Tab-separated table of C-alpha atoms in Angstrom:
chain	number	residue	atom	x	y	z
A	39	MET	CA	-0.136	0.072	0.264
A	40	ARG	CA	2.658	2.306	1.042
A	41	GLN	CA	4.008	1.678	-2.423
A	42	LYS	CA	1.084	2.327	-4.598
A	43	ILE	CA	1.260	5.255	-2.221
A	44	LYS	CA	4.997	6.431	-3.357
A	45	LYS	CA	4.618	5.860	-6.760
A	46	ALA	CA	1.312	8.203	-7.048
A	47	GLY	CA	3.091	10.996	-5.461
A	48	LEU	CA	5.866	10.808	-7.373
A	49	GLY	CA	3.636	10.525	-10.326
A	50	LEU	CA	2.151	14.146	-9.075
A	51	GLY	CA	5.042	15.261	-8.413
A	52	CYS	CA	6.460	14.930	-11.536
A	53	TRP	CA	3.172	16.342	-13.218
A	54	TYR	CA	3.409	19.245	-11.386
A	55	ALA	CA	6.893	19.916	-11.996
A	56	LEU	CA	6.502	19.941	-15.679
A	57	CYS	CA	3.093	22.274	-15.104
A	58	LEU	CA	6.035	24.800	-13.476
A	59	SER	CA	8.440	24.605	-16.396
A	60	GLY	CA	5.415	24.724	-19.185
A	61	LEU	CA	6.197	21.330	-20.705
A	62	ALA	CA	3.072	19.241	-19.594
A	63	PRO	CA	-0.306	19.180	-22.387
A	64	VAL	CA	-2.091	22.374	-20.329
A	65	PRO	CA	-5.783	23.057	-22.100
A	66	VAL	CA	-6.313	26.793	-22.791
A	67	MET	CA	-10.095	26.906	-23.774
A	68	ALA	CA	-9.366	30.471	-25.248
A	69	GLN	CA	-6.719	29.885	-28.144
A	70	THR	CA	-8.889	26.598	-29.142
A	71	ALA	CA	-11.088	28.726	-30.043
A	72	GLN	CA	-9.565	31.874	-31.252
A	73	THR	CA	-7.389	29.676	-33.744
A	74	SER	CA	-11.048	28.410	-35.258
A	75	ALA	CA	-12.535	31.169	-35.846
A	76	SER	CA	-10.461	33.112	-37.221
A	77	GLN	CA	-11.205	30.899	-40.335
A	78	LYS	CA	-14.007	32.294	-40.151
A	79	VAL	CA	-14.973	34.330	-43.439
A	80	ILE	CA	-18.651	36.071	-43.934
A	81	ARG	CA	-18.573	37.429	-47.536
A	82	LEU	CA	-20.745	40.840	-48.238
A	83	VAL	CA	-21.483	43.171	-51.219
A	84	ALA	CA	-21.814	46.626	-50.583
A	85	ASN	CA	-25.612	48.064	-49.836
A	86	ASP	CA	-26.334	44.495	-49.201
A	87	GLN	CA	-27.285	43.087	-45.566
A	88	ASP	CA	-26.604	40.051	-43.756
A	89	ILE	CA	-27.777	38.476	-40.650
A	90	LEU	CA	-25.092	36.389	-38.579
A	91	ARG	CA	-26.934	33.320	-36.109
A	92	LEU	CA	-25.472	32.461	-33.281
A	93	SER	CA	-26.818	29.867	-30.238
A	94	GLN	CA	-27.034	32.893	-27.604
A	95	VAL	CA	-27.757	36.301	-27.024
A	96	PRO	CA	-23.803	37.863	-27.608
A	97	GLN	CA	-23.203	40.659	-24.815
A	98	ARG	CA	-21.308	42.984	-27.302
A	99	VAL	CA	-20.327	43.257	-30.807
A	100	ALA	CA	-17.546	45.470	-32.283
A	101	ILE	CA	-15.956	45.997	-35.836
A	102	SER	CA	-12.429	47.381	-36.581
A	103	ASP	CA	-13.340	49.666	-39.359
A	104	GLU	CA	-16.787	50.702	-39.156
A	105	SER	CA	-16.973	52.242	-42.607
A	106	VAL	CA	-15.983	48.608	-44.937
A	107	ALA	CA	-19.649	47.714	-42.615
A	108	ASP	CA	-21.710	47.951	-39.619
A	109	VAL	CA	-22.831	45.727	-36.935
A	110	GLN	CA	-25.928	45.795	-34.276
A	111	ILE	CA	-26.934	43.165	-32.415
A	112	LEU	CA	-31.020	42.138	-33.178
A	113	SER	CA	-33.206	42.121	-30.194
A	114	ALA	CA	-34.652	38.375	-29.165
A	115	SER	CA	-36.630	36.952	-26.397
A	116	ALA	CA	-35.896	35.050	-23.951
A	117	GLY	CA	-34.575	31.380	-24.423
A	118	GLN	CA	-34.356	32.351	-28.234
A	119	ARG	CA	-31.428	32.455	-30.714
A	120	GLY	CA	-29.148	35.277	-30.786
A	121	GLU	CA	-28.841	37.160	-34.229
A	122	VAL	CA	-26.359	39.535	-35.781
A	123	LEU	CA	-27.161	42.074	-38.628
A	124	LEU	CA	-24.185	42.887	-40.607
A	125	ILE	CA	-24.465	45.727	-43.235
A	126	GLY	CA	-22.212	46.129	-46.354
A	127	LYS	CA	-21.212	49.288	-46.790
A	128	ARG	CA	-18.127	49.354	-49.308
A	129	ALA	CA	-15.506	47.414	-50.401
A	130	GLY	CA	-12.682	45.830	-47.665
A	131	THR	CA	-11.896	43.641	-45.011
A	132	ALA	CA	-13.113	44.369	-41.263
A	133	ASP	CA	-12.453	41.966	-38.229
A	134	LEU	CA	-15.962	41.392	-36.166
A	135	ARG	CA	-15.717	40.179	-32.401
A	136	VAL	CA	-18.740	38.599	-30.420
A	137	TRP	CA	-18.621	38.197	-26.455
A	138	MET	CA	-21.300	36.083	-24.936
A	139	PRO	CA	-22.429	35.428	-21.598
A	140	GLY	CA	-20.189	33.862	-19.716
A	141	ARG	CA	-17.609	33.560	-21.654
A	142	THR	CA	-14.242	35.927	-21.226
A	143	ASN	CA	-12.930	35.768	-25.107
A	144	PRO	CA	-14.755	36.902	-27.909
A	145	ASP	CA	-15.072	35.096	-31.389
A	146	ARG	CA	-13.537	36.475	-34.360
A	147	TRP	CA	-14.937	36.438	-38.110
A	148	THR	CA	-13.976	38.172	-41.210
A	149	ILE	CA	-15.669	40.483	-43.139
A	150	GLU	CA	-15.202	40.307	-46.856
A	151	VAL	CA	-17.266	42.977	-48.258
A	152	THR	CA	-16.773	43.711	-52.395
A	153	SER	CA	-18.072	46.010	-54.381
A	154	GLN	CA	-21.094	45.673	-56.183
A	155	VAL	CA	-19.203	45.728	-59.819
A	156	GLN	CA	-17.438	42.504	-58.600
A	157	GLN	CA	-20.947	40.972	-58.235
A	158	GLN	CA	-22.093	42.008	-61.744
A	159	LEU	CA	-18.736	40.241	-63.372
A	160	ALA	CA	-18.754	37.301	-61.384
A	161	GLN	CA	-22.695	36.574	-62.230
A	162	ALA	CA	-21.984	37.591	-65.909
A	163	GLY	CA	-19.096	35.013	-65.894
A	164	ARG	CA	-16.549	37.670	-66.378
A	165	PRO	CA	-14.577	36.959	-62.926
A	166	MET	CA	-11.756	39.111	-62.456
A	167	SER	CA	-8.325	37.386	-61.945
A	168	ALA	CA	-6.917	40.741	-60.198
A	169	GLN	CA	-7.002	40.971	-56.630
A	170	VAL	CA	-9.104	44.689	-55.670
A	171	SER	CA	-8.657	45.233	-51.731
A	172	SER	CA	-9.355	48.695	-49.785
A	173	ALA	CA	-6.977	50.218	-47.057
A	174	GLY	CA	-8.982	52.752	-45.596
A	175	GLN	CA	-9.941	55.422	-48.228
A	176	GLN	CA	-7.393	53.823	-50.669
A	177	SER	CA	-7.677	51.056	-52.780
A	178	LEU	CA	-5.109	48.291	-54.200
A	179	ILE	CA	-5.670	46.546	-56.917
A	180	THR	CA	-3.112	43.564	-56.796
A	181	GLY	CA	-1.875	40.478	-59.211
A	182	SER	CA	-2.610	39.648	-62.712
A	183	SER	CA	-4.900	40.187	-65.619
A	184	PRO	CA	-5.029	38.245	-68.490
A	185	SER	CA	-6.246	41.459	-70.791
A	186	LEU	CA	-6.758	44.832	-70.958
A	187	LEU	CA	-10.336	44.261	-70.295
A	188	ASP	CA	-9.823	42.978	-67.444
A	189	HIS	CA	-7.332	45.412	-66.081
A	190	GLN	CA	-10.413	47.588	-66.920
A	191	ASP	CA	-13.006	45.486	-64.699
A	192	ALA	CA	-10.463	45.316	-61.696
A	193	MET	CA	-10.477	49.049	-62.120
A	194	ALA	CA	-14.153	49.564	-61.825
A	195	ALA	CA	-14.723	47.543	-59.311
A	196	ALA	CA	-12.192	48.880	-57.469
A	197	ARG	CA	-13.631	52.469	-58.077
A	198	SER	CA	-16.787	51.458	-56.876
A	199	GLY	CA	-16.151	49.818	-53.735
A	200	THR	CA	-14.345	53.382	-52.722
A	201	GLY	CA	-15.775	56.212	-54.710
A	202	PRO	CA	-14.691	57.640	-57.879
A	203	ASP	CA	-12.423	60.609	-56.410
A	204	ALA	CA	-10.630	58.118	-54.250
A	205	PRO	CA	-6.769	57.400	-55.102
A	206	VAL	CA	-6.210	53.897	-56.194
A	207	LEU	CA	-3.003	52.402	-55.967
A	208	ASP	CA	-2.593	49.882	-58.979
A	209	LEU	CA	0.265	47.084	-58.188
A	210	SER	CA	-0.851	44.789	-60.818
A	211	GLU	CA	0.171	43.800	-64.536
A	212	VAL	CA	-1.533	42.801	-67.481
A	213	SER	CA	-0.007	39.605	-69.172
A	214	THR	CA	-0.594	40.192	-72.962
A	215	SER	CA	2.130	40.656	-75.178
A	216	GLY	CA	2.039	44.314	-75.114
A	217	MET	CA	4.225	44.844	-79.149
A	218	VAL	CA	2.000	44.355	-82.247
A	219	GLN	CA	3.136	45.103	-86.230
A	220	VAL	CA	0.620	46.655	-88.077
A	221	GLU	CA	1.062	45.775	-91.860
A	222	VAL	CA	-0.521	48.655	-93.987
A	223	LYS	CA	-1.033	48.094	-98.084
A	224	VAL	CA	-2.043	51.865	-99.727
A	225	VAL	CA	-3.909	50.950	-102.754
A	226	GLU	CA	-5.035	53.311	-105.732
A	227	VAL	CA	-7.576	51.498	-108.103
A	228	SER	CA	-9.300	53.477	-111.036
A	229	ARG	CA	-13.083	53.404	-110.203
A	230	GLU	CA	-13.815	53.915	-113.808
A	231	VAL	CA	-12.477	50.536	-115.284
A	232	MET	CA	-13.510	48.543	-111.873
A	233	LYS	CA	-16.874	49.195	-113.306
A	234	ASP	CA	-16.604	48.251	-116.837
A	235	ILE	CA	-15.402	45.115	-115.765
A	236	GLY	CA	-18.272	45.143	-113.157
A	237	LEU	CA	-15.619	44.899	-110.160
A	238	SER	CA	-15.853	47.587	-106.742
A	239	ALA	CA	-13.779	47.175	-103.856
A	240	ASN	CA	-16.239	45.984	-101.720
A	241	ALA	CA	-16.624	43.000	-103.418
A	242	ILE	CA	-12.675	41.830	-102.815
A	243	GLY	CA	-12.485	42.903	-99.398
A	244	GLY	CA	-15.915	42.091	-98.306
A	245	LYS	CA	-17.208	39.672	-95.703
A	246	PRO	CA	-16.340	36.195	-97.339
A	247	TRP	CA	-18.806	34.664	-99.366
A	248	SER	CA	-19.988	31.060	-98.547
A	249	GLY	CA	-21.436	30.246	-102.375
A	250	GLY	CA	-21.296	33.539	-104.263
A	251	VAL	CA	-18.397	33.511	-106.842
A	252	ASN	CA	-17.389	37.138	-108.422
A	253	LEU	CA	-15.349	36.306	-111.663
A	254	LEU	CA	-13.165	38.713	-113.629
A	255	PRO	CA	-13.744	38.969	-117.960
A	256	LYS	CA	-12.140	36.380	-119.855
A	257	ALA	CA	-9.711	38.733	-121.136
A	258	LEU	CA	-7.855	39.321	-118.560
A	259	THR	CA	-7.186	36.226	-116.777
A	260	GLY	CA	-7.150	33.868	-119.383
A	261	GLY	CA	-10.042	31.891	-118.803
A	262	LEU	CA	-9.169	31.321	-115.260
A	263	SER	CA	-11.742	32.083	-112.460
A	264	LEU	CA	-10.714	33.406	-109.574
A	265	GLY	CA	-12.810	34.210	-106.356
A	266	TYR	CA	-12.905	37.467	-104.650
A	267	ASN	CA	-13.277	37.596	-100.485
A	268	SER	CA	-10.568	38.900	-98.179
A	269	SER	CA	-8.401	35.487	-97.381
A	270	ASN	CA	-7.148	35.893	-101.671
A	271	PHE	CA	-7.163	39.845	-101.576
A	272	SER	CA	-3.430	39.238	-102.111
A	273	ALA	CA	-4.076	37.284	-105.252
A	274	THR	CA	-6.668	39.136	-106.858
A	275	LEU	CA	-4.620	43.327	-106.094
A	276	ASN	CA	-1.640	41.252	-107.987
A	277	LEU	CA	-3.662	40.352	-111.053
A	278	LEU	CA	-5.380	44.050	-110.383
A	279	GLU	CA	-1.554	45.396	-110.209
A	280	GLN	CA	-0.331	43.418	-113.248
A	281	ASN	CA	-3.272	44.634	-115.756
A	282	GLY	CA	-2.802	48.324	-114.889
A	283	LEU	CA	-6.228	48.534	-113.171
A	284	ALA	CA	-4.310	48.876	-109.321
A	285	ARG	CA	-1.422	51.150	-108.386
A	286	VAL	CA	0.757	50.303	-104.756
A	287	LEU	CA	1.534	53.945	-103.304
A	288	ALA	CA	2.734	52.265	-100.041
A	289	GLU	CA	3.265	48.974	-98.064
A	290	PRO	CA	4.744	50.360	-94.768
A	291	THR	CA	5.125	47.912	-91.800
A	292	LEU	CA	4.733	49.509	-88.636
A	293	VAL	CA	6.022	48.643	-85.024
A	294	ALA	CA	3.808	50.079	-81.770
A	295	MET	CA	3.159	49.489	-78.166
A	296	SER	CA	0.106	48.490	-76.882
A	297	GLY	CA	-1.545	52.289	-76.225
A	298	HIS	CA	1.089	54.367	-78.510
A	299	SER	CA	0.809	54.876	-81.940
A	300	ALA	CA	3.344	54.962	-85.040
A	301	SER	CA	3.391	57.146	-87.442
A	302	PHE	CA	4.822	57.003	-91.547
A	303	LEU	CA	4.918	59.354	-94.340
A	304	SER	CA	6.169	58.095	-97.533
A	305	GLY	CA	6.791	61.732	-99.564
A	306	GLY	CA	7.995	65.490	-98.915
A	307	GLU	CA	7.362	68.498	-98.089
A	308	ILE	CA	6.273	71.555	-100.322
A	309	PRO	CA	7.108	75.243	-98.998
A	310	ILE	CA	4.959	77.901	-98.510
A	311	PRO	CA	5.992	81.419	-97.782
A	312	SER	CA	4.243	83.848	-96.096
A	313	SER	CA	4.947	87.187	-95.596
A	314	GLY	CA	6.438	88.033	-91.783
A	315	GLY	CA	6.370	91.498	-89.758
A	316	LEU	CA	9.027	94.772	-91.472
A	317	GLY	CA	9.320	93.262	-95.150
A	318	THR	CA	10.585	90.157	-94.386
A	319	THR	CA	9.521	86.550	-95.143
A	320	THR	CA	9.651	82.994	-93.682
A	321	VAL	CA	8.594	80.089	-95.183
A	322	GLU	CA	6.680	76.818	-93.432
A	323	TYR	CA	7.344	73.619	-94.555
A	324	LYS	CA	3.908	71.336	-95.405
A	325	PRO	CA	4.550	67.516	-95.562
A	326	PHE	CA	2.522	65.781	-98.860
A	327	GLY	CA	2.896	62.172	-99.549
A	328	ILE	CA	1.344	59.032	-97.821
A	329	GLY	CA	1.460	59.593	-94.320
A	330	LEU	CA	-0.118	57.141	-91.872
A	331	THR	CA	-1.115	56.888	-87.850
A	332	VAL	CA	-2.001	53.968	-86.114
A	333	THR	CA	-2.628	53.321	-82.138
A	334	PRO	CA	-2.889	50.150	-81.387
A	335	THR	CA	-4.596	48.847	-78.284
A	336	VAL	CA	-4.058	45.353	-76.851
A	337	LEU	CA	-7.699	44.411	-75.234
A	338	SER	CA	-6.705	40.518	-74.846
A	339	PRO	CA	-4.148	37.580	-76.556
A	340	GLU	CA	-7.145	37.241	-79.463
A	341	ARG	CA	-8.611	40.271	-80.285
A	342	ILE	CA	-6.770	43.960	-80.657
A	343	ALA	CA	-7.877	47.799	-81.148
A	344	LEU	CA	-7.079	49.722	-83.830
A	345	LYS	CA	-6.809	53.291	-84.611
A	346	VAL	CA	-6.560	54.334	-88.021
A	347	ALA	CA	-5.445	57.829	-89.592
A	348	PRO	CA	-4.594	57.413	-93.052
A	349	GLU	CA	-4.131	60.792	-95.624
A	350	ALA	CA	-3.193	60.712	-98.976
A	351	SER	CA	-1.766	64.601	-100.468
A	352	ASP	CA	-0.507	65.153	-103.679
A	353	LEU	CA	0.330	68.465	-105.987
A	354	ASP	CA	-3.181	70.038	-107.736
A	355	TYR	CA	-1.471	72.500	-110.215
A	356	SER	CA	-4.413	72.733	-111.275
A	357	ASN	CA	-5.604	75.321	-108.716
A	358	VAL	CA	-2.631	77.232	-108.140
A	359	VAL	CA	-1.647	80.520	-106.437
A	360	GLN	CA	0.025	83.738	-107.614
A	361	MET	CA	2.815	84.546	-106.120
A	362	PRO	CA	4.102	88.793	-105.639
A	363	GLY	CA	7.050	87.997	-106.498
A	364	GLY	CA	6.469	86.303	-109.360
A	365	GLY	CA	5.694	82.033	-109.864
A	366	VAL	CA	2.825	80.338	-108.975
A	367	MET	CA	2.177	77.647	-105.784
A	368	PRO	CA	0.348	74.590	-106.619
A	369	SER	CA	-2.251	73.517	-103.772
A	370	LEU	CA	-2.681	70.419	-101.635
A	371	ARG	CA	-5.587	68.010	-102.724
A	372	THR	CA	-5.518	65.537	-99.804
A	373	ARG	CA	-7.684	62.610	-98.895
A	374	ARG	CA	-8.136	61.566	-95.134
A	375	ALA	CA	-9.856	58.997	-92.753
A	376	ASP	CA	-9.618	58.904	-88.955
A	377	THR	CA	-11.203	55.367	-87.674
A	378	THR	CA	-10.754	52.832	-84.661
A	379	ILE	CA	-11.734	49.264	-85.656
A	380	GLU	CA	-11.516	45.821	-83.799
A	381	LEU	CA	-9.693	42.817	-85.011
A	382	GLY	CA	-7.783	39.614	-84.047
A	383	ASP	CA	-4.482	38.653	-84.381
A	384	GLY	CA	-3.525	38.424	-88.428
A	385	GLN	CA	-7.358	39.559	-88.838
A	386	SER	CA	-7.276	41.989	-92.481
A	387	TYR	CA	-9.459	44.669	-92.524
A	388	ILE	CA	-9.801	47.146	-95.635
A	389	ILE	CA	-10.918	50.743	-95.562
A	390	SER	CA	-12.051	52.176	-98.858
A	391	GLY	CA	-14.600	54.831	-100.406
A	392	LEU	CA	-11.927	57.651	-100.379
A	393	VAL	CA	-12.676	59.307	-104.094
A	394	SER	CA	-10.911	61.791	-105.616
A	395	ARG	CA	-12.158	63.286	-108.899
A	396	GLN	CA	-10.129	65.102	-111.811
A	397	THR	CA	-11.711	66.473	-114.039
A	398	ALA	CA	-9.644	66.930	-118.063
A	399	ALA	CA	-10.732	68.945	-121.156
A	400	ALA	CA	-9.298	67.822	-124.429
A	401	VAL	CA	-9.842	70.215	-127.594
A	402	LYS	CA	-10.108	68.963	-130.824
A	403	LYS	CA	-9.520	71.932	-133.591
A	404	ILE	CA	-8.031	72.528	-137.547
A	405	PRO	CA	-5.126	74.110	-137.275
A	406	PHE	CA	-5.527	77.628	-138.057
A	407	LEU	CA	-9.438	77.723	-138.754
A	408	GLY	CA	-10.395	76.767	-134.787
A	409	ASP	CA	-8.198	79.888	-133.317
A	410	LEU	CA	-10.487	82.418	-135.720
A	411	PRO	CA	-12.010	84.510	-133.030
A	412	ILE	CA	-16.143	83.923	-133.660
A	413	LEU	CA	-16.121	81.566	-136.037
A	414	GLY	CA	-13.045	78.949	-134.933
A	415	SER	CA	-15.734	77.940	-132.428
A	416	PHE	CA	-17.675	75.815	-135.679
A	417	PHE	CA	-13.777	74.366	-135.754
A	418	ARG	CA	-13.501	73.522	-132.918
A	419	ASN	CA	-14.593	70.514	-130.125
A	420	VAL	CA	-14.356	70.132	-126.388
A	421	GLN	CA	-14.681	67.269	-124.507
A	422	TYR	CA	-14.485	67.070	-121.185
A	423	SER	CA	-13.852	63.784	-119.228
A	424	GLN	CA	-13.571	62.734	-115.484
A	425	LYS	CA	-11.262	60.742	-113.730
A	426	GLU	CA	-12.034	59.174	-110.550
A	427	LEU	CA	-9.294	57.585	-108.368
A	428	GLU	CA	-10.172	55.036	-104.898
A	429	LEU	CA	-7.757	54.847	-101.922
A	430	VAL	CA	-8.114	51.207	-100.787
A	431	ILE	CA	-6.075	50.795	-97.291
A	432	VAL	CA	-5.473	47.289	-95.963
A	433	VAL	CA	-4.751	46.783	-92.503
A	434	THR	CA	-3.413	43.728	-90.653
A	435	PRO	CA	-2.331	43.833	-86.901
A	436	ARG	CA	-0.169	40.534	-85.501
A	437	LEU	CA	1.145	40.629	-82.188
A	438	ILE	CA	4.612	39.793	-81.546
A	439	LYS	CA	7.489	38.927	-79.065
A	440	PRO	CA	10.890	39.573	-79.509
A	441	ILE	CA	13.599	37.638	-80.470
A	442	GLN	CA	14.923	35.819	-76.768
A	443	LYS	CA	18.434	36.445	-76.348
A	444	GLY	CA	21.208	34.075	-77.475
A	445	ALA	CA	18.607	33.397	-80.388
A	446	THR	CA	20.477	33.097	-83.504
A	447	ILE	CA	18.791	35.160	-86.092
A	448	ALA	CA	19.429	33.471	-89.747
A	449	LEU	CA	20.672	36.526	-92.335
A	450	PRO	CA	20.299	37.207	-96.191
A	451	GLY	CA	23.219	34.804	-97.887
A	452	GLY	CA	24.144	33.331	-94.495
A	453	ARG	CA	23.527	30.167	-96.322
A	454	GLN	CA	25.499	30.854	-99.184
A	455	GLU	CA	28.574	28.135	-99.610
A	456	LYS	CA	31.586	30.071	-99.653
A	457	LEU	CA	34.295	29.409	-102.585
A	458	ASP	CA	37.021	27.986	-101.096
A	459	ASP	CA	35.159	24.929	-99.443
A	460	ALA	CA	35.861	21.395	-100.392
A	461	PRO	CA	32.510	20.822	-102.016
A	462	ASN	CA	32.503	23.905	-104.248
A	463	ALA	CA	35.862	23.624	-105.652
A	464	TRP	CA	35.188	21.790	-108.852
A	465	GLY	CA	32.517	23.869	-109.809
A	466	TYR	CA	34.137	26.587	-109.210
A	467	PHE	CA	36.897	25.142	-112.011
A	468	LEU	CA	33.605	24.170	-113.966
A	469	LEU	CA	31.201	27.473	-114.028
A	470	GLY	CA	34.395	29.853	-113.455
A	471	ARG	CA	33.969	32.551	-111.130
A	472	HIS	CA	30.743	34.204	-111.987
A	473	GLY	CA	28.826	30.803	-111.120
A	474	TYR	CA	29.612	31.603	-107.788
A	475	GLU	CA	29.990	35.682	-107.496
A	476	GLN	CA	28.465	36.528	-104.565
A	477	MET	CA	25.295	39.277	-104.489
A	478	PRO	CA	26.083	43.101	-103.325
A	479	GLY	CA	25.060	43.045	-99.497
A	480	PHE	CA	25.410	39.971	-98.440
A	481	SER	CA	27.736	38.008	-96.215
A	482	ARG	CA	30.653	35.594	-97.558
């Protein structure tokens, strides 16, 4: 019996020693409740409310940020469950603590309030990839957006949560490529000849045809039947150019970042003198020719919004201005367009309808008799002709990426065989020097 008491006393002594040293597993109810309650999250929408149901009526509640959400204890009869009304005010996060009767430590919840824009986007099947949070009166956007549209949705959600005048700190990034290569082809066609053969630019570059086929006369195609749609526009253009029905004025390729502009000008500058003060003359140069300004905006990895502003101008000697010191100054005949389109990567768009008209007079007369003052009109004939030229612009944007570091770039003539190679010795001996002569400007 004494041995059992001694063993029990020894066990109690060890247990007290462990308790004093802090190594014994002493159960702390407050820490366990606090850990489990920290995982509770309540999600609300701004200007919306919800009810938190509890087992008892709480003694008091507290929230860390009253500008994000508001709480109110609902009255209840004795023996009924407790209810707390939660009202979302603006986008953000707040900490809710509830003290229950007979307990010292409160229960905790995390209140996450999202804006109405975020809820509407989620219901429409367009959930945002970037994260929008609020700290005080400022919104914060973090993460990555797959497209510019998704980034715009995140900005709208951030401003709707804190107000349009509140600052927004944007730390997110758009993962799409921001480099766009725009291939432009400016073509001038004669409308008179096109009408004579029954062809128009709308038929060439319109919507893809499902069953209809528009044919050129056999005299031009040699019996070849060619259908006109957006996919074979290059073949159609080459055919028209070979027969003198079209003329390519410019074919630039521009590269610009998303949201920035790139311009191109093929022509010259005409000096325009103007009188200054004290009898001086100043000269101002005005550009003319084929000009183009493009501004691409990458909306998504498949869609590109493109603002195109082409301009074609040339000198008009039929409308000149007499200069004070002698001589004439021609005017400028300008055709200009400004449009915004949305295309897919590699798709083409055709802009047409820029028409210029030139009227010419041809006089046919009998020599000497047609120059008489009054009777000359009977021996003279004047024929007026009008020439119409239409400007057709083909635009093709493409998303591009830079070449990786260390990649080998194939240069023109890089695969050309060298003259001192062993397999090339007999060819150089038989064909002579000119058989393997290198072209100027190509590498050896």
